[in-house]
mmCIF file of C-alpha atoms and ligand atoms in Angstrom:
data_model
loop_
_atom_site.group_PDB
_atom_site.id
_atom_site.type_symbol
_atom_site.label_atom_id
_atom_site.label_comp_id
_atom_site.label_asym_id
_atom_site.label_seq_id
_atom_site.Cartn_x
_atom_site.Cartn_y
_atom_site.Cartn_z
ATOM 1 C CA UNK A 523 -2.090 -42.843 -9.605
ATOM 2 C CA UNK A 524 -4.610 -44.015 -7.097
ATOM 3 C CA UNK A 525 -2.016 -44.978 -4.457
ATOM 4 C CA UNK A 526 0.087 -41.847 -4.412
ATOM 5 C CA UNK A 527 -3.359 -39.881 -4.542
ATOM 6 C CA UNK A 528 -4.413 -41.614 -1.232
ATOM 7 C CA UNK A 529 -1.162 -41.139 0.556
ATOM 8 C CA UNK A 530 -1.195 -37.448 -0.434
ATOM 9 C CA UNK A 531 -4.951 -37.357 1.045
ATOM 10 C CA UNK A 532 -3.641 -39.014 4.223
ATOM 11 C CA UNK A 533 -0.587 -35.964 4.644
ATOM 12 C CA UNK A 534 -3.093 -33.268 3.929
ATOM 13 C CA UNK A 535 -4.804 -34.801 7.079
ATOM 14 C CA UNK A 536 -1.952 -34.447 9.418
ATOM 15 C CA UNK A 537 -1.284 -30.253 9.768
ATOM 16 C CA UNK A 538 -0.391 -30.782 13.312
ATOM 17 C CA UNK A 539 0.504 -33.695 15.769
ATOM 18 C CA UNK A 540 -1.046 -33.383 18.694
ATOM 19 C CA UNK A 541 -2.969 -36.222 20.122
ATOM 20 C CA UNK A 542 -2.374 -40.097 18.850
ATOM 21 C CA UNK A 543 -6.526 -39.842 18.773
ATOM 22 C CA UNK A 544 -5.845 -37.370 16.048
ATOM 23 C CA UNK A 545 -4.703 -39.835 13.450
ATOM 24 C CA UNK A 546 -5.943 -42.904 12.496
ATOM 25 C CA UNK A 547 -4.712 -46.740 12.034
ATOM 26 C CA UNK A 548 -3.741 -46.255 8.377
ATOM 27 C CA UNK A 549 -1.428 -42.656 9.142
ATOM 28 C CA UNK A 550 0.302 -44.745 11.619
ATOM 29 C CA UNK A 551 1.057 -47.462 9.223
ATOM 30 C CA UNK A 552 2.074 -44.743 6.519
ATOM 31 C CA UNK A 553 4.692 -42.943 9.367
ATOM 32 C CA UNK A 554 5.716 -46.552 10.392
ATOM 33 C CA UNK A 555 6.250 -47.635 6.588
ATOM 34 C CA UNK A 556 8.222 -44.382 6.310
ATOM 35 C CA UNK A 557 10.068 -44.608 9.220
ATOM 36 C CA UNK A 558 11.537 -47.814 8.234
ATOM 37 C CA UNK A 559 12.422 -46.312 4.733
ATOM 38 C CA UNK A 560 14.432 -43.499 6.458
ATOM 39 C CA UNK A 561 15.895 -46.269 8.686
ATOM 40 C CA UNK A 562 17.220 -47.766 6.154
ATOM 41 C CA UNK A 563 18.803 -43.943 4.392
ATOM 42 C CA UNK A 564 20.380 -43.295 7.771
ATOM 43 C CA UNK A 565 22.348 -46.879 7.077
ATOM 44 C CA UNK A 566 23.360 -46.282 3.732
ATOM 45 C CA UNK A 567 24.844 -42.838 5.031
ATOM 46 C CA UNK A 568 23.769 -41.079 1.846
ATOM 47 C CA UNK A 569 23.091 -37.360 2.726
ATOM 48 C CA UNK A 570 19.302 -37.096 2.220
ATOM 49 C CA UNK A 571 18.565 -33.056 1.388
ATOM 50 C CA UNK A 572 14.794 -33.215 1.494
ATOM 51 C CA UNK A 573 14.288 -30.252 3.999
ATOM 52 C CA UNK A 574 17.001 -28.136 2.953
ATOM 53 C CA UNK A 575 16.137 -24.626 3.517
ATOM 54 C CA UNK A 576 13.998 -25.715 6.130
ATOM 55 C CA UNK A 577 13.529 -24.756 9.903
ATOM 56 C CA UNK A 578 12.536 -26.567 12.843
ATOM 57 C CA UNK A 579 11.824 -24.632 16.320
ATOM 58 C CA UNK A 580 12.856 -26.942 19.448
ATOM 59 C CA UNK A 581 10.259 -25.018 22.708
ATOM 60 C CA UNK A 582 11.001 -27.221 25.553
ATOM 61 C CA UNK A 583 9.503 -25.822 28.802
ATOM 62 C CA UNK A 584 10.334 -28.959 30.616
ATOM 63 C CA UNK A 585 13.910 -31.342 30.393
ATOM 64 C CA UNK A 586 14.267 -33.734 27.826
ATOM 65 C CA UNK A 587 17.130 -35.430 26.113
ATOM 66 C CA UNK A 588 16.180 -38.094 23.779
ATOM 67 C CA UNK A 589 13.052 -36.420 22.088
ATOM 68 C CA UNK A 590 14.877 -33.030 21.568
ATOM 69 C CA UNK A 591 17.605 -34.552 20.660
ATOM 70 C CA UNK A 592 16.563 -37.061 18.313
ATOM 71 C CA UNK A 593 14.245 -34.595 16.686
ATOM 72 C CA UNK A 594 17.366 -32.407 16.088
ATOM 73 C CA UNK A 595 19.304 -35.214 14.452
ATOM 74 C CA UNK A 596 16.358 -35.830 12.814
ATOM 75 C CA UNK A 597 16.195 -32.568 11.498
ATOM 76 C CA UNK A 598 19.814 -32.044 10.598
ATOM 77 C CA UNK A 599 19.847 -35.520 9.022
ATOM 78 C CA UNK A 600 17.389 -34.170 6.741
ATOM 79 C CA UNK A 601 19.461 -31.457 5.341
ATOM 80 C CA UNK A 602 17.243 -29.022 7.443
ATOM 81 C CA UNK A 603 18.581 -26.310 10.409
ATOM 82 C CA UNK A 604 17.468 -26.491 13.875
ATOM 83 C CA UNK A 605 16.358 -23.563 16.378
ATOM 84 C CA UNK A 606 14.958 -23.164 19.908
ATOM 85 C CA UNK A 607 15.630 -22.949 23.870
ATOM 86 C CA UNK A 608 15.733 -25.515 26.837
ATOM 87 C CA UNK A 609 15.812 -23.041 29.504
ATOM 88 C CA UNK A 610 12.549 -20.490 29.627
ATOM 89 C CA UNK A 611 14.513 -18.828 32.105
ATOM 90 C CA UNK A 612 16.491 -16.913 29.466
ATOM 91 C CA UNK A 613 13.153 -16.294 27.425
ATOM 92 C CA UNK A 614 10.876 -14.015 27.286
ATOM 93 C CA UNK A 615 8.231 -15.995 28.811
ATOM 94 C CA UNK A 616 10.229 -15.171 32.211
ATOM 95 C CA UNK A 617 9.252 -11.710 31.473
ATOM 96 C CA UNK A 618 5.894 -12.946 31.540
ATOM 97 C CA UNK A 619 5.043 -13.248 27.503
ATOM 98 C CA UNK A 620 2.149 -16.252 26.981
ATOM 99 C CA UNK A 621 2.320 -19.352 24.797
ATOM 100 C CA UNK A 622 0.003 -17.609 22.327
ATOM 101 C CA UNK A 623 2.335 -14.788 21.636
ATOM 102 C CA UNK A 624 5.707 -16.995 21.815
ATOM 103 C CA UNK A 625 4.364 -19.112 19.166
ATOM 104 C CA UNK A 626 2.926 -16.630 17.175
ATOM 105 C CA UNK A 627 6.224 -14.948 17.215
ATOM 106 C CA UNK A 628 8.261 -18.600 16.017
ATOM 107 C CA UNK A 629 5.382 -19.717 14.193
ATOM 108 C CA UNK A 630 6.642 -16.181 12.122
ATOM 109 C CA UNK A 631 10.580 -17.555 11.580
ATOM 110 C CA UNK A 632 10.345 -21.251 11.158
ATOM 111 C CA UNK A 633 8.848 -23.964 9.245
ATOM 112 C CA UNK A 634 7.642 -26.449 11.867
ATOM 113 C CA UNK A 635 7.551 -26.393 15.571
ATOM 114 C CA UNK A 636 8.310 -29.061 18.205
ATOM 115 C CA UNK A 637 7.068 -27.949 21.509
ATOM 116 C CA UNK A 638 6.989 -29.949 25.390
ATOM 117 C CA UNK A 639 4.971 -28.145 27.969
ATOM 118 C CA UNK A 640 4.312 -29.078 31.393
ATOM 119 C CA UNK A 641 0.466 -28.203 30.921
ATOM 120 C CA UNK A 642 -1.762 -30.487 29.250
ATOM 121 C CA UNK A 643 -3.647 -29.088 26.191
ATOM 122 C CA UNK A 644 -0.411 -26.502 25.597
ATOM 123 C CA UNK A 645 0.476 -28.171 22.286
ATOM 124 C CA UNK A 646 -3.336 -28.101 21.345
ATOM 125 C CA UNK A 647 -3.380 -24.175 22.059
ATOM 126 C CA UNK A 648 0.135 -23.864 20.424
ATOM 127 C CA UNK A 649 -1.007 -25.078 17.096
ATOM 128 C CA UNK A 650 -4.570 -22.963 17.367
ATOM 129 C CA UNK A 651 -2.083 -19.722 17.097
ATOM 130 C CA UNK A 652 0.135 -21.243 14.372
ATOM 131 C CA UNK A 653 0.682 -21.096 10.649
ATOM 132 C CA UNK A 654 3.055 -23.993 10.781
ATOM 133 C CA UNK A 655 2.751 -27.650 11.893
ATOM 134 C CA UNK A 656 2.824 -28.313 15.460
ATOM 135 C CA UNK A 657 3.993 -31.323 16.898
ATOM 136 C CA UNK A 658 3.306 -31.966 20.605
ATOM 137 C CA UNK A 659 6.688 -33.630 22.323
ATOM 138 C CA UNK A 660 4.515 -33.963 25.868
ATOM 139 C CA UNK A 661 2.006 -32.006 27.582
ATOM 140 C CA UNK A 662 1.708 -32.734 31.019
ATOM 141 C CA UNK A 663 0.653 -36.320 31.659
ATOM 142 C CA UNK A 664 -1.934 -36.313 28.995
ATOM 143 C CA UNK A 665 0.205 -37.073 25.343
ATOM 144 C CA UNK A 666 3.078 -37.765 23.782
ATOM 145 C CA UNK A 667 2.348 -38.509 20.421
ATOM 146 C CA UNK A 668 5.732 -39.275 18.747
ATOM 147 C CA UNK A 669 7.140 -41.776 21.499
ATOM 148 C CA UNK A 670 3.825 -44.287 21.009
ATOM 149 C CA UNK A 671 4.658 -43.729 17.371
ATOM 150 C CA UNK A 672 8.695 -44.810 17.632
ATOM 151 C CA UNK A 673 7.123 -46.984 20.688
ATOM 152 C CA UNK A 674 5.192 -48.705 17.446
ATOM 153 C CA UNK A 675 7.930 -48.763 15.331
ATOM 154 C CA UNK A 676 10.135 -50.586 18.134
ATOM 155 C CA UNK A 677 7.486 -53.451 18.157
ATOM 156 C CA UNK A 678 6.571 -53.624 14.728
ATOM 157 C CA UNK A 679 10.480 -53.542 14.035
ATOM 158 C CA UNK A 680 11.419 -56.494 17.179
ATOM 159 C CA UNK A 681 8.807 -58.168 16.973
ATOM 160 C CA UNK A 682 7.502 -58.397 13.762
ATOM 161 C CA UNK A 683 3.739 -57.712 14.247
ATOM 162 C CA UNK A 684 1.585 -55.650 16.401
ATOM 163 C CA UNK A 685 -1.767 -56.972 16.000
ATOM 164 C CA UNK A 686 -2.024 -59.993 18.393
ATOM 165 C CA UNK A 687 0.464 -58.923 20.994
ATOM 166 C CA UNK A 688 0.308 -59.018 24.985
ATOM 167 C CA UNK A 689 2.205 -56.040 26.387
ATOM 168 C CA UNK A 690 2.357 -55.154 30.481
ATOM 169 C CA UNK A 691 2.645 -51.491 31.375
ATOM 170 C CA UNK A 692 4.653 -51.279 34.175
ATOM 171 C CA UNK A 693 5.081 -48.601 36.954
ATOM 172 C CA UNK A 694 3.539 -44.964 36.710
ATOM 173 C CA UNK A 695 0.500 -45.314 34.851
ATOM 174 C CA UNK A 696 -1.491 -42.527 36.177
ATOM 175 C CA UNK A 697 0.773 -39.714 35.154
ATOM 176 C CA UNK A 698 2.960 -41.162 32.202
ATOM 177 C CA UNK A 699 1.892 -39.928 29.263
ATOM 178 C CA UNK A 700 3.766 -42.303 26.686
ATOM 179 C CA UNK A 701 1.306 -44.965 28.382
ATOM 180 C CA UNK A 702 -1.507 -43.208 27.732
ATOM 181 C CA UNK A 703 -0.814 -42.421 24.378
ATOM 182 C CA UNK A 704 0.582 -45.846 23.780
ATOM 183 C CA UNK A 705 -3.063 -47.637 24.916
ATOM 184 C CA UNK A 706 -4.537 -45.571 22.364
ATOM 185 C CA UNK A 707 -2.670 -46.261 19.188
ATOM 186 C CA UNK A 708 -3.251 -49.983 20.530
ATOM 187 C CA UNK A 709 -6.648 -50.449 20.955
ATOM 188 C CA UNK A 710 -6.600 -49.765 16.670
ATOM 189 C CA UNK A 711 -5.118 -52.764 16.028
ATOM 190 C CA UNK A 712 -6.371 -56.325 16.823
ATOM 191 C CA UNK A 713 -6.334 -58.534 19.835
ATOM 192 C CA UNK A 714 -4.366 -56.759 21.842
ATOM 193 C CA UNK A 715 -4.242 -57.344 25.379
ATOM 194 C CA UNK A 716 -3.017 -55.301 28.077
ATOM 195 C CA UNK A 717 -2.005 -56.011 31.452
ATOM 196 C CA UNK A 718 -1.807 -52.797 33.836
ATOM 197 C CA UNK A 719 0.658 -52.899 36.914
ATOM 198 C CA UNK A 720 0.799 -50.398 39.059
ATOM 199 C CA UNK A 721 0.336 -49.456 42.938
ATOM 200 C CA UNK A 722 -2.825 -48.677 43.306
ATOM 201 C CA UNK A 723 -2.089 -44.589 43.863
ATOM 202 C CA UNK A 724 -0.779 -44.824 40.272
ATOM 203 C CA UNK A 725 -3.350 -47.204 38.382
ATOM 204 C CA UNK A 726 -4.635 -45.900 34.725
ATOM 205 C CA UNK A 727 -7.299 -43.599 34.740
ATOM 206 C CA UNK A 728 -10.450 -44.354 34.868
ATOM 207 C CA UNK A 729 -11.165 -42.200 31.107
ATOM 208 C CA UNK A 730 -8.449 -44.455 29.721
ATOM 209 C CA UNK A 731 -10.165 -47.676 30.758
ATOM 210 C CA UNK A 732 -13.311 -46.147 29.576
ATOM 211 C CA UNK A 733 -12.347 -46.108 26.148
ATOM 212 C CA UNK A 734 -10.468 -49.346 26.210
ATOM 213 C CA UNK A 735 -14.255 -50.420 26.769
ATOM 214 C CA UNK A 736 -15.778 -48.508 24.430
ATOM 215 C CA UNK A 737 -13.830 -49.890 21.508
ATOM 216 C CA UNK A 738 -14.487 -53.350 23.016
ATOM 217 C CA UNK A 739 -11.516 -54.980 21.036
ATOM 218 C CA UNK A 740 -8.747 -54.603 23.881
ATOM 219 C CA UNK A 741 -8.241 -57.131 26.461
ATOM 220 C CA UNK A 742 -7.025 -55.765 29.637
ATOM 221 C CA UNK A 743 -6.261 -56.804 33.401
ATOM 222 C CA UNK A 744 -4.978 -54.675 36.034
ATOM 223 C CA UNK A 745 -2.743 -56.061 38.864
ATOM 224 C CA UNK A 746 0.115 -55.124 41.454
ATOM 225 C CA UNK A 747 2.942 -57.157 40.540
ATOM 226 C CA UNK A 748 5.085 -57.704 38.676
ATOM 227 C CA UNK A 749 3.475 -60.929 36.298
ATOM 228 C CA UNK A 750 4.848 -61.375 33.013
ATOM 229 C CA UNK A 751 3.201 -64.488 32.322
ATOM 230 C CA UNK A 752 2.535 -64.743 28.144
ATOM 231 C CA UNK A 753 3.972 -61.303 27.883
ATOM 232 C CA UNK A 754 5.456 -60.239 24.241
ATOM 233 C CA UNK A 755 5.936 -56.503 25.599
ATOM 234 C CA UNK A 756 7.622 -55.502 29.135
ATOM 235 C CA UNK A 757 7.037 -51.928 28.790
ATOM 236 C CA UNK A 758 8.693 -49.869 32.104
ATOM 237 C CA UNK A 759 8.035 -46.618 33.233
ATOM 238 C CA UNK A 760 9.594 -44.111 35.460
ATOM 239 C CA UNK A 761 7.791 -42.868 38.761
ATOM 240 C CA UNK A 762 6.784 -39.324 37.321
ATOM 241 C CA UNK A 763 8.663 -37.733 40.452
ATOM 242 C CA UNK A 764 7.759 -34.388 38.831
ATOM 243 C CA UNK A 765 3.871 -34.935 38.698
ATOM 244 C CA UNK A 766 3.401 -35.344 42.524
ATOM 245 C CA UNK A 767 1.149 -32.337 43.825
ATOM 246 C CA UNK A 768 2.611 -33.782 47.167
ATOM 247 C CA UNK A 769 6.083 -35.044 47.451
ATOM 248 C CA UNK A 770 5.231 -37.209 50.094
ATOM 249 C CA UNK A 771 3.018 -39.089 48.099
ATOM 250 C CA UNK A 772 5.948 -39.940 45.490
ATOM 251 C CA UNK A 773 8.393 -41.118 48.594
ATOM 252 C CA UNK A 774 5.626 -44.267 49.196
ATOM 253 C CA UNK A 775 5.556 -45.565 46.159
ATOM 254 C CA UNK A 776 9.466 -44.482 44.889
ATOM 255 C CA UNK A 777 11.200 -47.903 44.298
ATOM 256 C CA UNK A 778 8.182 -50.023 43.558
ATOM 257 C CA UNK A 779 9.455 -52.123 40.586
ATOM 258 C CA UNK A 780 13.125 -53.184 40.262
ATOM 259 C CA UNK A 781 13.086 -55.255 36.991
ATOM 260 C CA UNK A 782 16.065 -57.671 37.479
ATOM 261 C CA UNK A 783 17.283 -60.137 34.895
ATOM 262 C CA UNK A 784 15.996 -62.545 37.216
ATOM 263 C CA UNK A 785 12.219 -61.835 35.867
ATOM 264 C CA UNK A 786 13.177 -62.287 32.257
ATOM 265 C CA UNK A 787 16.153 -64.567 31.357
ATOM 266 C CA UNK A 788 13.872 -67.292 30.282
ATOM 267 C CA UNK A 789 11.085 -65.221 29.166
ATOM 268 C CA UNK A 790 10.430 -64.769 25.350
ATOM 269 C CA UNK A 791 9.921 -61.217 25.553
ATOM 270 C CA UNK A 792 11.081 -57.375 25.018
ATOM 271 C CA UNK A 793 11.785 -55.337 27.249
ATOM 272 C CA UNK A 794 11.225 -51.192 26.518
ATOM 273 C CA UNK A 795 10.898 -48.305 28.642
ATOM 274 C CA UNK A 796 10.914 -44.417 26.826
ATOM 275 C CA UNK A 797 14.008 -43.710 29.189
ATOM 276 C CA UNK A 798 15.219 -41.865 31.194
ATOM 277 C CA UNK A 799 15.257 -44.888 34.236
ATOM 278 C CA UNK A 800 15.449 -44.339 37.790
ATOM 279 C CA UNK A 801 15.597 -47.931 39.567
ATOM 280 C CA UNK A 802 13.209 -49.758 37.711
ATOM 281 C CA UNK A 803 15.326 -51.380 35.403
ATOM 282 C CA UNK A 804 18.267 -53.186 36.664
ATOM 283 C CA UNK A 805 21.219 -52.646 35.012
ATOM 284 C CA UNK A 806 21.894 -56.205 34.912
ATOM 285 C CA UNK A 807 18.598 -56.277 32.723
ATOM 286 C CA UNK A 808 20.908 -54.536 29.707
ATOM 287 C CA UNK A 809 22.885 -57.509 28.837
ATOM 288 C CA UNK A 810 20.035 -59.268 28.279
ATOM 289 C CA UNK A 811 18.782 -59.924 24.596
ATOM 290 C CA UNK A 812 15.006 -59.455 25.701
ATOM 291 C CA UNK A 813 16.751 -55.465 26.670
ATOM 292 C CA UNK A 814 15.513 -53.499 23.758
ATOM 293 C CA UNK A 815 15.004 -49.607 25.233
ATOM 294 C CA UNK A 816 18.552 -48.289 23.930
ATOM 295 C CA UNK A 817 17.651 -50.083 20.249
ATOM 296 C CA UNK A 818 14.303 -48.135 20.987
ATOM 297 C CA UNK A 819 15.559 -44.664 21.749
ATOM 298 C CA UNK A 820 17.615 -44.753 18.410
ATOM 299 C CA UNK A 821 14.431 -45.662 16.678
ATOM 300 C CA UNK A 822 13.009 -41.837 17.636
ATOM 301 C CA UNK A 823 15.755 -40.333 15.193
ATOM 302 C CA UNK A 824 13.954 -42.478 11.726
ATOM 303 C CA UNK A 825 10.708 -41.990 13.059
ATOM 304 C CA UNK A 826 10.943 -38.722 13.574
ATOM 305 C CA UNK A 827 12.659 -38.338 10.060
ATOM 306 C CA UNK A 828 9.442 -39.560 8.669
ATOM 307 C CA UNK A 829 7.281 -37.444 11.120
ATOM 308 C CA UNK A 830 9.705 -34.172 9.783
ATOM 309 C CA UNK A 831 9.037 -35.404 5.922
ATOM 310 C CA UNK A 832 5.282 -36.154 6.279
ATOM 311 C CA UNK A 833 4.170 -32.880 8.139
ATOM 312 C CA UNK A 834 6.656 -30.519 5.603
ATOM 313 C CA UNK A 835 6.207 -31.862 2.073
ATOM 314 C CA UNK A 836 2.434 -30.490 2.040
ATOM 315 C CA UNK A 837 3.735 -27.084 2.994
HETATM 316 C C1 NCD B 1067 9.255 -39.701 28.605
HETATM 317 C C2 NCD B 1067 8.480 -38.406 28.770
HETATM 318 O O1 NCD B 1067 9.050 -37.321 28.682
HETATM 319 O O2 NCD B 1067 7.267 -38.522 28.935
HETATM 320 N N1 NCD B 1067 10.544 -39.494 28.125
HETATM 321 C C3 NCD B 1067 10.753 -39.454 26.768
HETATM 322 O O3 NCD B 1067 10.265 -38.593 26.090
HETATM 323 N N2 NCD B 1067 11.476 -40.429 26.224
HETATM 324 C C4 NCD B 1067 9.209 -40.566 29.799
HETATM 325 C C5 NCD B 1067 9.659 -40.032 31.118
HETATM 326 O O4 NCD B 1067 10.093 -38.879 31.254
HETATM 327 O O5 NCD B 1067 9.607 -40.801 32.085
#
């Protein structure tokens, strides 16, 4: 069974999720073709028991609410049990104990881990000093692997295709990491194009652009407005308030972008952002057929599923 053979091949690949660079174009299709099969469980309300018996370890270091969250449902909605903390405060890393020894410590009690870290190339250490899969929920503003992937799925799943689209980034593209990873997983597929718009304190960096290059098949423009000429993909972002070395820096450019229905009504478009929102999204905007970001943040519970399935059946 040639097929099943190769898809095996493709798990025993993926120990850990760290970096979108870490998998190729065919593991995304597999997650995304998997993601739309657990989709499709989760509506037929069957219980699904595949990880029964197993554990998943939540480490957030920094806030979240959708990607803990979903990955708990996700989780739980798998027939598998969920542990971990939100608040380091009440951890032992407030008495001072490193990353290394937390996660040897969990890596010792659970199954899988999920980990966000404000520090970019935490998840990467994490899963160096673990015997179970590590998947990175955000370092820093370098990755965030699983959003581009439900980010993916949202496309795929609205628009019908990837391949061929034109999708703006909009806002804080120097320090938001589901951009970054997003432009990645992109530039694998064909004729993309990609406009940039930012202020110019917040442009894409320059080792992003660099690569775009390098593979050669991505078009791209960068630009300071708001232009959503052509565009099959709004995608928002927040101002990373929390990024600023120097809070006076974030106060010039806070507010840049208000996306008002006024910019889309007539445009044949989606609209997505990975949530939370500030100000840059209207709420006027949510009405709006082209507003797809809350359809989008219930996408992260199936992908994930799929993420959960793929990274535990080759334990
Ligand atoms: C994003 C993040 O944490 O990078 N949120 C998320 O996971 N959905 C985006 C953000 O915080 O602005």
């Amino acid at each position: 069974n040639i097929i099943y053979n190769y898809f095996l091949f493709l798990g025993d690949l993926m120990k850990h999720l760290i970096s979108i660079r870490d998998i190729g174009k065919d593991e995304i299709l597999n997650i995304l073709n998997e993601s739309e099969k657990m989709e499709n469980l989760l509506k037929s309300k069957k219980p699904i028991n595949i990880l029964e018996g197993k554990i998943l370890a939540t480490l957030f270091y920094e806030p979240s609410t959708r990607t803990r969250l979903s990955f708990e449902t996700a989780m739980k909605r798998l027939g598998g049990n969920v542990i971990g903390f939100t608040d380091i405060k009440n951890t032992s890393v407030a008495k001072g104990e490193s990353l290394m020894d937390t996660i040897r410590v969990i890596s010792g009690y659970t199954d899988i881990i999920v980990i966000r870290h404000p520090s970019e190339g935490a998840s990467r250490l994490a899963s160096e000093y673990s015997d179970v899969p590590v998947i990175n929920a955000g370092d820093g503003s370098n990755q965030h692997p699983t959003q581009t992937l439900l980010d993916l799925y949202t496309i795929k799943r609205e628009i019908g295709k990837i391949d061929g689209i034109k999708i703006a980034f909009i806002g804080d593209l120097k320090y938001g990491r589901t951009v970054h990873s997003l432009c990645y997983a992109l530039s694998l597929f064909d004729d993309v194009e990609i406009v940039f718009i930012s202020p110019e304190e917040l442009k894409i960096p320059k080792e992003i652009i660099e690569d775009l290059k390098k593979k050669g098949n991505v078009k791209f423009s960068e630009k300071c407005h708001i232009d959503l000429t052509d565009v099959d993909v709004a995608y928002m972002t927040r101002i990373q308030k929390e990024r600023f070395p120097d809070l006076n820096e974030y106060q010039k450019v806070k507010g840049i972008y208000k996306l008002t229905k006024e910019h889309i009504c007539d445009k044949n478009l989606i609209v997505m952002h990975p949530l939370p929102r500030v100000d840059e999204v209207d709420s006027n905007v949510d009405e709006l057929p082209q507003a797809k970001y809350f359809e989008q943040s219930f996408y992260g519970v199936p992908v994930r599923m799929a993420i959960l399935k793929m990274l535990l059946e080759n334990e």
